DNA sequence: CGGCATGTTAACGCGATGTTAATAAAATAC
DNA sequence: GTATTTTATTAACATCGCGTTAACATGCCG
């Protein structure tokens, strides 16, 4: 989550971070950012201090109440000591003083994620699939706050599909990777698991697991 | 560990940090600092960049080889971008540019320790789990003033669960860490202890230790 | 039409786990 | 040094659920 009222800077940052493989959502004021946070799933927050409607401190405080674990970095033009102290008391992880260097921001993000107890999305353990969120580490599939815990096989399979989202994976590849065997029975077992995953995704029609006859499967995400 | 060749600044910092409850050892050059690190037990490093005998970067690199988890902060007079990048690549957690504010250093230390996976020595490691309070140092589990003394195994296990609260922790990881062995019997023993902990937490229904079949356990806190 | 690949559901077997109790080992008290 | 208590392991039995397999349905291509 990026909250920045200066839209020039905002879009520049979004572009930069997306280039680096992050998925970024930009908000331009504290109020909408907070409602956005309540509805969306964020792993990291970068907040400007000076914001319309609700300032960065208040926003951070409210976010920390909802999720005390989430890392927060402040962007600030001022480098006043009182400001920094205030932020650290809330539990902010770091400050960056404008004008700042993009690479430095990137390193700070990585440094914090490396220390974070949260599963790191940088190592691709969390996947967004349409309305769903798949947490591989915790074998958890979530949608609208509805959580479902997957079995080991289910999540291994889903991970392989996610890593090849919108691309075909060969049956053989899946079978040797997960079943360690590609005989008839393993193949039928795979079909059973595909069927199960389809059922889990049925609430979202923009997600489908399609079969490519005699070749393999594709996880299609048209959201 | 504090490494600083300017002894005036060094002693000032030691005094300040010890006042804040940390136990600090000061070294004045990179060489002795490194041998000191090999022999001593440190949880956190604050290194000056410019040091006699061995510069801060080299020292940090060597320290990170010995213990990749340990947090490192650099003190630097220069705020050159290349220096910072170099540090972040080594895996440094943060930079502080001299002259700096002591309180700011303190907050940075706390921010990093809060994210750190390592047990914090400055505070006794105390965990809040729903209505319970778990004091690892004293192996005590408390709720509503009701105290229960845990056995060594119980508290080691609970600590591991706490450090991964709301995340799956693998059986294997627990077994090798606590039992040092992951054979059948160690596994059964683990199950017995899980059962005991569940019983202790049963008064608070928002706490549960869930099993993830074939994978491990997860301490769920829905309070 | 017939063979083959896949879709789907249900039933089964077995390994993994939950739980309690018995035993062994270690720590502590006296 | 012995008795008592505490702790961890092992045993024993109950239960659960994962993954496999079976069984049947559908669709595709020759």
Tab-separated table of C-alpha atoms (C1' of nucleotides) in Angstrom:
chain	number	residue	atom	x	y	z
A	1	UNK	CA	0.000	0.000	0.000
A	2	UNK	CA	1.311	3.382	-1.007
A	3	UNK	CA	-0.344	6.533	0.271
A	4	UNK	CA	0.902	9.744	-1.304
A	5	UNK	CA	-1.014	12.869	-2.208
A	6	UNK	CA	1.587	14.145	-4.633
A	7	UNK	CA	0.421	12.181	-7.620
A	8	UNK	CA	3.530	12.786	-9.665
A	9	UNK	CA	5.680	11.225	-7.016
A	10	UNK	CA	3.015	8.595	-6.387
A	11	UNK	CA	2.854	7.272	-9.903
A	12	UNK	CA	6.604	7.404	-10.244
A	13	UNK	CA	6.920	5.216	-7.157
A	14	UNK	CA	4.218	2.804	-8.267
A	15	UNK	CA	5.958	2.392	-11.573
A	16	UNK	CA	9.295	1.818	-9.904
A	17	UNK	CA	8.008	-0.692	-7.362
A	18	UNK	CA	6.003	-2.630	-9.908
A	19	UNK	CA	9.088	-2.822	-12.044
A	20	UNK	CA	10.767	-4.432	-9.043
A	21	UNK	CA	8.092	-7.082	-8.841
A	22	UNK	CA	5.810	-5.667	-6.186
A	23	UNK	CA	2.118	-5.288	-6.602
A	24	UNK	CA	1.237	-1.765	-5.505
A	25	UNK	CA	-1.990	0.081	-4.808
A	26	UNK	CA	-1.877	3.857	-4.566
A	27	UNK	CA	-4.148	5.969	-2.386
A	28	UNK	CA	-4.097	9.750	-2.274
A	29	UNK	CA	-5.575	10.466	1.116
A	30	UNK	CA	-5.689	8.903	4.538
A	31	UNK	CA	-9.404	8.308	4.638
A	32	UNK	CA	-9.735	6.219	1.503
A	33	UNK	CA	-6.453	4.504	2.292
A	34	UNK	CA	-7.860	3.257	5.561
A	35	UNK	CA	-11.050	1.889	4.069
A	36	UNK	CA	-8.893	0.373	1.369
A	37	UNK	CA	-6.769	-1.294	3.998
A	38	UNK	CA	-9.801	-2.755	5.685
A	39	UNK	CA	-10.992	-4.357	2.491
A	40	UNK	CA	-7.757	-5.261	0.757
A	41	UNK	CA	-4.846	-7.463	1.628
A	42	UNK	CA	-1.607	-5.630	2.099
A	43	UNK	CA	1.761	-6.833	3.246
A	44	UNK	CA	3.571	-3.542	3.530
A	45	UNK	CA	2.640	0.122	3.900
A	46	UNK	CA	4.463	3.195	2.685
A	47	UNK	CA	2.769	6.307	3.987
A	48	UNK	CA	3.351	9.970	3.442
A	49	UNK	CA	3.151	11.912	6.697
A	50	UNK	CA	1.309	14.917	5.332
A	51	UNK	CA	-1.945	13.684	3.852
A	52	UNK	CA	-5.357	15.164	3.209
A	53	UNK	CA	-8.295	14.117	5.390
A	54	UNK	CA	-6.237	11.957	7.755
A	55	UNK	CA	-2.550	12.414	8.460
A	56	UNK	CA	-0.027	9.614	8.204
A	57	UNK	CA	0.394	9.147	11.964
A	58	UNK	CA	-3.287	8.640	12.561
A	59	UNK	CA	-3.503	6.314	9.609
A	60	UNK	CA	-0.538	4.285	10.829
A	61	UNK	CA	-2.020	4.029	14.282
A	62	UNK	CA	-5.332	2.749	12.939
A	63	UNK	CA	-3.581	0.306	10.638
A	64	UNK	CA	-1.457	-1.001	13.493
A	65	UNK	CA	-4.586	-1.695	15.490
A	66	UNK	CA	-5.941	-3.834	12.679
A	67	UNK	CA	-2.620	-5.547	12.097
A	68	UNK	CA	0.187	-4.899	14.520
A	69	UNK	CA	2.594	-7.001	12.508
A	70	UNK	CA	2.456	-5.122	9.239
A	71	UNK	CA	5.580	-3.160	8.362
A	72	UNK	CA	5.160	0.589	7.898
A	73	UNK	CA	7.564	3.089	6.390
A	74	UNK	CA	6.986	6.838	6.483
A	75	UNK	CA	7.844	9.269	3.753
A	76	UNK	CA	8.464	12.703	5.136
A	77	UNK	CA	9.602	16.051	3.840
A	78	UNK	CA	10.438	17.311	7.270
A	79	UNK	CA	13.126	15.617	9.247
A	80	UNK	CA	11.993	16.939	12.573
A	81	UNK	CA	13.001	14.842	15.490
A	82	UNK	CA	9.616	14.997	17.207
A	83	UNK	CA	7.994	13.611	14.097
A	84	UNK	CA	10.331	10.674	14.013
A	85	UNK	CA	9.903	9.906	17.677
A	86	UNK	CA	6.153	10.015	17.268
A	87	UNK	CA	6.359	7.540	14.438
A	88	UNK	CA	8.648	5.132	16.221
A	89	UNK	CA	6.349	5.118	19.195
A	90	UNK	CA	3.517	3.981	16.970
A	91	UNK	CA	5.729	1.177	15.801
A	92	UNK	CA	6.862	2.470	12.475
A	93	UNK	CA	9.757	0.546	11.006
A	94	UNK	CA	11.592	3.306	9.255
A	95	UNK	CA	11.600	6.815	7.915
A	96	UNK	CA	12.632	8.087	4.556
A	97	UNK	CA	13.173	11.784	4.144
A	98	UNK	CA	12.178	13.368	0.886
A	99	UNK	CA	13.811	13.840	-1.499
A	100	UNK	CA	14.953	10.243	-1.314
A	101	UNK	CA	16.602	7.754	-3.537
A	102	UNK	CA	14.418	5.020	-4.973
A	103	UNK	CA	17.052	2.369	-4.582
A	104	UNK	CA	17.460	3.248	-0.958
A	105	UNK	CA	13.744	2.793	-0.420
A	106	UNK	CA	13.965	-0.565	-2.124
A	107	UNK	CA	16.776	-1.707	0.125
A	108	UNK	CA	14.940	-0.572	3.195
A	109	UNK	CA	11.896	-2.538	2.122
A	110	UNK	CA	13.994	-5.628	1.620
A	111	UNK	CA	15.846	-5.162	4.899
A	112	UNK	CA	12.550	-4.994	6.775
A	113	UNK	CA	10.961	-7.876	4.904
A	114	UNK	CA	14.001	-9.983	5.658
A	115	UNK	CA	13.493	-9.440	9.357
A	116	UNK	CA	9.769	-9.787	9.155
A	117	UNK	CA	8.064	-12.762	10.669
A	118	UNK	CA	5.448	-12.482	7.990
A	119	UNK	CA	5.723	-14.730	5.029
A	120	UNK	CA	7.674	-12.805	2.476
A	121	UNK	CA	5.916	-12.233	-0.777
A	122	UNK	CA	9.261	-11.474	-2.305
A	123	UNK	CA	9.887	-15.176	-2.212
A	124	UNK	CA	6.547	-15.726	-3.889
A	125	UNK	CA	4.899	-17.599	-1.091
A	126	UNK	CA	1.701	-15.592	-1.404
A	127	UNK	CA	-0.257	-15.584	-4.595
A	128	UNK	CA	-3.178	-13.487	-5.664
A	129	UNK	CA	-5.612	-15.463	-7.806
A	130	UNK	CA	-8.643	-13.451	-8.761
A	131	UNK	CA	-10.461	-12.740	-5.545
A	132	UNK	CA	-8.447	-15.383	-3.765
A	133	UNK	CA	-5.265	-15.141	-1.843
A	134	UNK	CA	-3.176	-18.241	-1.554
A	135	UNK	CA	-0.621	-18.470	1.210
A	136	UNK	CA	1.595	-21.393	0.399
A	137	UNK	CA	3.580	-21.362	3.633
A	138	UNK	CA	0.449	-21.680	5.686
A	139	UNK	CA	-1.392	-23.772	3.135
A	140	UNK	CA	-4.238	-21.346	3.321
A	141	UNK	CA	-6.653	-20.175	0.681
A	142	UNK	CA	-8.578	-17.057	1.547
A	143	UNK	CA	-11.407	-15.159	-0.080
A	144	UNK	CA	-13.547	-12.467	1.496
A	145	UNK	CA	-12.125	-13.379	4.861
A	146	UNK	CA	-13.242	-16.973	4.351
A	147	UNK	CA	-10.242	-19.107	5.080
A	148	UNK	CA	-9.753	-22.675	4.003
A	149	UNK	CA	-6.784	-24.747	4.992
A	150	UNK	CA	-5.460	-26.869	2.166
A	151	UNK	CA	-3.837	-30.245	2.448
A	152	UNK	CA	-0.189	-30.681	1.627
A	153	UNK	CA	-0.860	-32.101	-1.818
A	154	UNK	CA	-3.454	-29.513	-2.645
A	155	UNK	CA	-1.137	-26.669	-1.840
A	156	UNK	CA	1.869	-28.158	-3.617
A	157	UNK	CA	-0.236	-28.551	-6.695
A	158	UNK	CA	-1.765	-25.109	-6.452
A	159	UNK	CA	1.660	-23.585	-6.024
A	160	UNK	CA	2.871	-25.173	-9.232
A	161	UNK	CA	-0.200	-23.890	-11.036
A	162	UNK	CA	0.352	-20.416	-9.612
A	163	UNK	CA	3.986	-20.328	-10.610
A	164	UNK	CA	2.788	-21.001	-14.143
A	165	UNK	CA	-0.348	-18.873	-14.014
A	166	UNK	CA	-1.911	-18.487	-17.446
A	167	UNK	CA	0.596	-20.974	-18.833
A	168	UNK	CA	0.392	-24.649	-19.469
A	169	UNK	CA	2.123	-27.030	-17.102
A	170	UNK	CA	2.671	-30.543	-18.337
A	171	UNK	CA	1.097	-33.405	-16.466
A	172	UNK	CA	4.412	-35.168	-16.451
A	173	UNK	CA	6.110	-32.208	-14.828
A	174	UNK	CA	3.569	-32.069	-12.030
A	175	UNK	CA	3.642	-35.796	-11.478
A	176	UNK	CA	7.380	-36.145	-11.224
A	177	UNK	CA	7.627	-33.047	-9.038
A	178	UNK	CA	4.869	-33.870	-6.563
A	179	UNK	CA	4.064	-37.557	-6.900
A	180	UNK	CA	7.587	-38.587	-7.833
A	181	UNK	CA	6.001	-41.040	-10.150
A	182	UNK	CA	4.004	-40.728	-13.332
A	183	UNK	CA	2.159	-43.991	-13.654
A	184	UNK	CA	-1.532	-44.430	-14.261
A	185	UNK	CA	-2.629	-44.203	-10.634
A	186	UNK	CA	-0.625	-41.081	-9.858
A	187	UNK	CA	-2.213	-39.523	-12.926
A	188	UNK	CA	-5.722	-40.340	-11.740
A	189	UNK	CA	-4.859	-38.967	-8.340
A	190	UNK	CA	-3.780	-35.725	-9.936
A	191	UNK	CA	-7.108	-35.511	-11.714
A	192	UNK	CA	-8.873	-35.887	-8.410
A	193	UNK	CA	-6.897	-33.022	-6.931
A	194	UNK	CA	-7.552	-30.816	-9.933
A	195	UNK	CA	-11.209	-31.473	-9.403
A	196	UNK	CA	-10.946	-30.466	-5.768
A	197	UNK	CA	-9.176	-27.202	-6.586
A	198	UNK	CA	-11.787	-26.369	-9.187
A	199	UNK	CA	-14.443	-26.728	-6.570
A	200	UNK	CA	-12.612	-24.369	-4.239
A	201	UNK	CA	-12.351	-21.734	-6.968
A	202	UNK	CA	-15.911	-22.095	-8.216
A	203	UNK	CA	-17.136	-18.986	-6.311
A	204	UNK	CA	-15.030	-16.843	-8.640
A	205	UNK	CA	-15.971	-17.440	-12.269
A	206	UNK	CA	-12.960	-15.506	-13.546
A	207	UNK	CA	-10.719	-18.301	-12.289
A	208	UNK	CA	-10.587	-21.599	-14.084
A	209	UNK	CA	-8.295	-24.581	-14.263
A	210	UNK	CA	-8.424	-25.691	-17.848
A	211	UNK	CA	-7.283	-28.954	-19.254
A	212	UNK	CA	-5.085	-29.155	-22.296
A	213	UNK	CA	-5.804	-32.684	-23.511
A	214	UNK	CA	-2.870	-35.031	-23.310
A	215	UNK	CA	-0.591	-32.204	-22.218
A	216	UNK	CA	-1.512	-30.675	-18.910
A	217	UNK	CA	-3.389	-27.872	-17.168
A	218	UNK	CA	-3.595	-24.084	-17.105
A	219	UNK	CA	-4.632	-21.899	-14.218
A	220	UNK	CA	-6.492	-19.106	-15.996
A	221	UNK	CA	-6.971	-15.844	-14.192
A	222	UNK	CA	-9.180	-13.396	-16.090
A	223	UNK	CA	-9.782	-10.947	-13.292
B	1	UNK	CA	28.451	-4.962	20.111
B	2	UNK	CA	29.550	-1.442	19.425
B	3	UNK	CA	32.574	-0.737	17.248
B	4	UNK	CA	33.685	2.868	17.166
B	5	UNK	CA	37.189	4.300	16.970
B	6	UNK	CA	36.225	7.722	18.224
B	7	UNK	CA	36.398	6.908	21.903
B	8	UNK	CA	34.570	10.016	23.036
B	9	UNK	CA	31.574	9.106	20.967
B	10	UNK	CA	32.051	5.447	21.867
B	11	UNK	CA	31.865	5.885	25.616
B	12	UNK	CA	29.021	8.305	25.295
B	13	UNK	CA	27.043	5.710	23.384
B	14	UNK	CA	27.912	2.911	25.756
B	15	UNK	CA	26.735	5.003	28.644
B	16	UNK	CA	23.518	5.888	26.891
B	17	UNK	CA	22.710	2.347	25.799
B	18	UNK	CA	23.503	0.850	29.180
B	19	UNK	CA	21.218	3.431	30.719
B	20	UNK	CA	18.543	2.077	28.422
B	21	UNK	CA	19.024	-1.438	29.677
B	22	UNK	CA	21.351	-2.898	27.096
B	23	UNK	CA	24.565	-4.639	27.862
B	24	UNK	CA	27.186	-3.172	25.564
B	25	UNK	CA	30.741	-4.093	24.686
B	26	UNK	CA	32.850	-1.516	22.895
B	27	UNK	CA	35.614	-2.297	20.434
B	28	UNK	CA	37.820	0.308	18.799
B	29	UNK	CA	38.947	-1.454	15.653
B	30	UNK	CA	37.640	-4.025	13.210
B	31	UNK	CA	40.229	-6.667	13.945
B	32	UNK	CA	39.675	-7.020	17.676
B	33	UNK	CA	35.958	-6.604	17.164
B	34	UNK	CA	35.899	-9.645	14.939
B	35	UNK	CA	37.828	-11.856	17.326
B	36	UNK	CA	35.576	-10.528	20.057
B	37	UNK	CA	32.543	-11.539	18.035
B	38	UNK	CA	33.879	-15.031	17.558
B	39	UNK	CA	34.296	-15.534	21.286
B	40	UNK	CA	31.423	-13.551	22.708
B	41	UNK	CA	27.684	-13.770	22.355
B	42	UNK	CA	26.161	-10.752	20.724
B	43	UNK	CA	22.630	-10.067	19.653
B	44	UNK	CA	23.060	-6.796	17.848
B	45	UNK	CA	25.922	-4.925	16.140
B	46	UNK	CA	26.449	-1.220	15.720
B	47	UNK	CA	29.463	-0.598	13.525
B	48	UNK	CA	31.247	2.498	12.427
B	49	UNK	CA	32.097	2.392	8.724
B	50	UNK	CA	35.559	3.931	9.009
B	51	UNK	CA	37.603	1.774	11.317
B	52	UNK	CA	41.269	1.049	11.819
B	53	UNK	CA	42.657	-2.326	10.734
B	54	UNK	CA	39.438	-3.555	9.162
B	55	UNK	CA	36.674	-1.360	7.799
B	56	UNK	CA	33.062	-1.708	8.800
B	57	UNK	CA	31.940	-3.320	5.558
B	58	UNK	CA	34.476	-6.101	5.750
B	59	UNK	CA	33.691	-6.637	9.395
B	60	UNK	CA	29.967	-6.792	8.688
B	61	UNK	CA	30.515	-9.276	5.901
B	62	UNK	CA	32.565	-11.558	8.126
B	63	UNK	CA	30.059	-11.283	10.939
B	64	UNK	CA	27.196	-12.090	8.591
B	65	UNK	CA	29.000	-15.245	7.531
B	66	UNK	CA	29.189	-16.385	11.135
B	67	UNK	CA	25.614	-15.374	11.875
B	68	UNK	CA	23.447	-14.252	8.987
B	69	UNK	CA	20.556	-13.426	11.283
B	70	UNK	CA	22.240	-10.875	13.483
B	71	UNK	CA	21.046	-7.301	13.028
B	72	UNK	CA	23.655	-4.753	11.982
B	73	UNK	CA	23.418	-0.973	11.954
B	74	UNK	CA	26.093	1.236	10.431
B	75	UNK	CA	27.235	4.552	11.746
B	76	UNK	CA	28.572	6.733	8.991
B	77	UNK	CA	29.820	10.259	8.626
B	78	UNK	CA	29.410	10.189	4.896
B	79	UNK	CA	25.958	9.769	3.447
B	80	UNK	CA	27.166	8.668	0.068
B	81	UNK	CA	24.704	6.598	-1.854
B	82	UNK	CA	27.270	4.032	-2.976
B	83	UNK	CA	28.209	3.373	0.629
B	84	UNK	CA	24.614	2.748	1.578
B	85	UNK	CA	23.992	0.444	-1.336
B	86	UNK	CA	27.118	-1.495	-0.471
B	87	UNK	CA	25.887	-1.930	3.056
B	88	UNK	CA	22.410	-3.007	2.112
B	89	UNK	CA	23.837	-5.611	-0.207
B	90	UNK	CA	25.748	-7.134	2.671
B	91	UNK	CA	22.478	-7.290	4.533
B	92	UNK	CA	22.795	-4.333	6.830
B	93	UNK	CA	19.556	-3.349	8.500
B	94	UNK	CA	19.955	0.373	8.663
B	95	UNK	CA	22.207	3.383	8.481
B	96	UNK	CA	22.608	6.251	10.810
B	97	UNK	CA	24.430	9.304	9.589
B	98	UNK	CA	26.622	11.188	12.017
B	99	UNK	CA	25.889	13.442	13.723
B	100	UNK	CA	22.844	11.565	14.884
B	101	UNK	CA	20.378	11.709	17.670
B	102	UNK	CA	20.714	9.121	20.408
B	103	UNK	CA	16.986	8.635	20.739
B	104	UNK	CA	16.707	8.008	17.061
B	105	UNK	CA	19.325	5.280	17.310
B	106	UNK	CA	17.407	3.770	20.183
B	107	UNK	CA	14.177	3.711	18.238
B	108	UNK	CA	15.861	2.158	15.254
B	109	UNK	CA	17.282	-0.553	17.464
B	110	UNK	CA	13.858	-1.241	18.878
B	111	UNK	CA	12.212	-1.210	15.460
B	112	UNK	CA	14.682	-3.787	14.209
B	113	UNK	CA	14.511	-5.933	17.318
B	114	UNK	CA	10.736	-5.914	17.092
B	115	UNK	CA	10.911	-7.434	13.653
B	116	UNK	CA	13.754	-9.713	14.542
B	117	UNK	CA	13.173	-13.402	14.748
B	118	UNK	CA	15.726	-13.606	17.506
B	119	UNK	CA	14.551	-13.581	21.063
B	120	UNK	CA	15.027	-10.138	22.475
B	121	UNK	CA	17.319	-10.085	25.412
B	122	UNK	CA	16.597	-6.535	26.410
B	123	UNK	CA	13.094	-7.428	27.371
B	124	UNK	CA	12.527	-10.766	28.919
B	125	UNK	CA	10.836	-12.648	26.133
B	126	UNK	CA	7.227	-12.321	27.096
B	127	UNK	CA	4.474	-13.270	24.758
B	128	UNK	CA	0.853	-12.298	24.826
B	129	UNK	CA	-1.404	-15.109	23.651
B	130	UNK	CA	-5.045	-14.221	23.864
B	131	UNK	CA	-5.790	-13.787	27.539
B	132	UNK	CA	-2.579	-15.508	28.469
B	133	UNK	CA	0.816	-14.109	29.156
B	134	UNK	CA	3.747	-16.401	28.589
B	135	UNK	CA	7.025	-15.581	30.229
B	136	UNK	CA	9.641	-17.748	28.612
B	137	UNK	CA	12.490	-16.783	30.916
B	138	UNK	CA	10.529	-17.834	33.964
B	139	UNK	CA	8.658	-20.624	32.192
B	140	UNK	CA	5.430	-19.196	33.435
B	141	UNK	CA	2.005	-19.079	31.877
B	142	UNK	CA	-0.384	-16.643	33.403
B	143	UNK	CA	-4.042	-15.846	32.951
B	144	UNK	CA	-6.290	-13.833	35.209
B	145	UNK	CA	-3.610	-13.933	37.859
B	146	UNK	CA	-3.614	-17.727	37.697
B	147	UNK	CA	-0.023	-18.746	37.272
B	148	UNK	CA	1.195	-22.076	36.056
B	149	UNK	CA	4.803	-23.089	35.938
B	150	UNK	CA	5.731	-24.862	32.728
B	151	UNK	CA	8.352	-27.526	32.332
B	152	UNK	CA	11.394	-26.911	30.203
B	153	UNK	CA	10.055	-28.804	27.223
B	154	UNK	CA	6.670	-27.238	27.457
B	155	UNK	CA	8.086	-23.748	27.402
B	156	UNK	CA	10.610	-24.419	24.642
B	157	UNK	CA	7.813	-25.754	22.505
B	158	UNK	CA	5.455	-22.935	23.356
B	159	UNK	CA	8.151	-20.428	22.555
B	160	UNK	CA	8.628	-21.859	19.107
B	161	UNK	CA	4.906	-21.762	18.533
B	162	UNK	CA	4.781	-18.162	19.732
B	163	UNK	CA	7.606	-17.064	17.486
B	164	UNK	CA	5.529	-18.399	14.606
B	165	UNK	CA	2.147	-17.317	15.911
B	166	UNK	CA	-0.551	-17.719	13.274
B	167	UNK	CA	1.942	-19.407	10.998
B	168	UNK	CA	2.608	-23.026	10.369
B	169	UNK	CA	5.696	-24.437	11.978
B	170	UNK	CA	6.972	-27.726	10.651
B	171	UNK	CA	7.200	-30.798	12.846
B	172	UNK	CA	10.675	-31.422	11.608
B	173	UNK	CA	11.789	-27.959	12.578
B	174	UNK	CA	10.479	-28.345	16.109
B	175	UNK	CA	11.951	-31.804	16.512
B	176	UNK	CA	15.429	-30.922	15.373
B	177	UNK	CA	15.400	-27.712	17.414
B	178	UNK	CA	14.102	-29.111	20.695
B	179	UNK	CA	14.492	-32.879	20.577
B	180	UNK	CA	17.566	-32.832	18.363
B	181	UNK	CA	16.172	-35.870	16.699
B	182	UNK	CA	13.201	-36.505	14.492
B	183	UNK	CA	12.555	-40.186	14.793
B	184	UNK	CA	9.251	-41.826	15.589
B	185	UNK	CA	9.477	-41.571	19.354
B	186	UNK	CA	10.499	-37.924	19.413
B	187	UNK	CA	7.519	-37.279	17.201
B	188	UNK	CA	5.151	-39.040	19.577
B	189	UNK	CA	6.637	-37.132	22.473
B	190	UNK	CA	5.966	-33.896	20.643
B	191	UNK	CA	2.352	-34.920	20.204
B	192	UNK	CA	2.066	-35.514	23.923
B	193	UNK	CA	3.358	-32.030	24.653
B	194	UNK	CA	1.036	-30.461	22.128
B	195	UNK	CA	-1.773	-32.185	23.908
B	196	UNK	CA	-0.635	-30.747	27.231
B	197	UNK	CA	-0.400	-27.203	25.885
B	198	UNK	CA	-3.854	-27.488	24.401
B	199	UNK	CA	-5.191	-28.385	27.788
B	200	UNK	CA	-3.559	-25.335	29.333
B	201	UNK	CA	-5.087	-23.041	26.734
B	202	UNK	CA	-8.518	-24.595	26.817
B	203	UNK	CA	-9.969	-21.861	29.090
B	204	UNK	CA	-9.598	-19.389	26.212
B	205	UNK	CA	-11.475	-20.593	23.144
B	206	UNK	CA	-9.892	-17.945	20.910
B	207	UNK	CA	-6.588	-19.788	21.228
B	208	UNK	CA	-6.043	-23.035	19.455
B	209	UNK	CA	-3.147	-25.193	18.423
B	210	UNK	CA	-4.150	-26.633	15.106
B	211	UNK	CA	-2.571	-29.512	13.347
B	212	UNK	CA	-1.651	-29.333	9.703
B	213	UNK	CA	-1.516	-32.984	8.776
B	214	UNK	CA	1.886	-34.261	7.782
B	215	UNK	CA	3.353	-30.781	8.063
B	216	UNK	CA	3.183	-29.330	11.524
B	217	UNK	CA	1.245	-27.122	13.893
B	218	UNK	CA	-0.020	-23.598	14.097
B	219	UNK	CA	-0.782	-21.526	17.148
B	220	UNK	CA	-3.902	-19.620	16.225
B	221	UNK	CA	-4.718	-16.492	18.161
B	222	UNK	CA	-8.082	-15.018	17.188
B	223	UNK	CA	-8.409	-12.599	20.049
C	1	DC	C1'	-18.878	-46.745	-32.628
C	2	DG	C1'	-14.907	-47.866	-29.628
C	3	DG	C1'	-10.835	-46.559	-27.267
C	4	DC	C1'	-8.682	-43.220	-24.483
C	5	DA	C1'	-8.177	-39.174	-21.656
C	6	DT	C1'	-10.370	-36.650	-18.259
C	7	DG	C1'	-14.291	-35.101	-14.728
C	8	DT	C1'	-16.409	-36.236	-10.575
C	9	DT	C1'	-17.925	-38.521	-6.510
C	10	DA	C1'	-17.606	-41.864	-3.073
C	11	DA	C1'	-15.482	-45.521	-0.329
C	12	DC	C1'	-11.524	-47.450	1.647
C	13	DG	C1'	-7.090	-48.238	4.010
C	14	DC	C1'	-3.526	-46.670	6.496
C	15	DG	C1'	-0.568	-43.561	8.465
C	16	DA	C1'	-0.654	-39.586	11.383
C	17	DT	C1'	-2.377	-37.590	15.361
C	18	DG	C1'	-5.091	-37.106	20.091
C	19	DT	C1'	-5.153	-38.592	24.536
C	20	DT	C1'	-4.405	-40.990	28.762
C	21	DA	C1'	-1.833	-43.883	31.500
C	22	DA	C1'	2.296	-46.450	32.788
C	23	DT	C1'	7.171	-46.474	33.224
C	24	DA	C1'	11.768	-44.692	33.475
C	25	DA	C1'	14.822	-41.093	34.611
C	26	DA	C1'	16.141	-37.045	36.834
C	27	DA	C1'	15.795	-33.509	40.126
C	28	DT	C1'	14.762	-32.196	44.689
C	29	DA	C1'	13.759	-32.661	49.491
C	30	DC	C1'	14.697	-34.418	53.844
D	1	DG	C1'	21.788	-41.749	51.110
D	2	DT	C1'	17.066	-42.510	50.785
D	3	DA	C1'	12.419	-40.847	49.869
D	4	DT	C1'	9.581	-37.951	47.301
D	5	DT	C1'	8.356	-35.313	43.594
D	6	DT	C1'	8.766	-33.799	39.048
D	7	DT	C1'	9.651	-34.541	34.259
D	8	DA	C1'	10.079	-36.895	29.914
D	9	DT	C1'	9.512	-41.009	27.321
D	10	DT	C1'	7.138	-44.949	25.895
D	11	DA	C1'	3.076	-47.665	25.432
D	12	DA	C1'	-1.543	-48.442	24.325
D	13	DC	C1'	-5.721	-47.465	22.314
D	14	DA	C1'	-8.938	-44.283	19.893
D	15	DT	C1'	-9.826	-41.292	16.172
D	16	DC	C1'	-9.313	-38.619	12.193
D	17	DG	C1'	-8.468	-37.347	7.661
D	18	DC	C1'	-5.302	-37.594	3.657
D	19	DG	C1'	-4.382	-39.636	-0.471
D	20	DT	C1'	-5.405	-43.556	-3.210
D	21	DT	C1'	-8.300	-46.315	-5.627
D	22	DA	C1'	-12.510	-47.620	-7.642
D	23	DA	C1'	-16.510	-46.764	-10.187
D	24	DC	C1'	-19.102	-44.393	-13.318
D	25	DA	C1'	-19.907	-40.339	-16.469
D	26	DT	C1'	-18.540	-37.444	-20.178
D	27	DG	C1'	-16.256	-35.872	-24.191
D	28	DC	C1'	-12.930	-36.169	-27.934
D	29	DC	C1'	-10.836	-38.255	-31.998
D	30	DG	C1'	-9.977	-41.945	-34.986
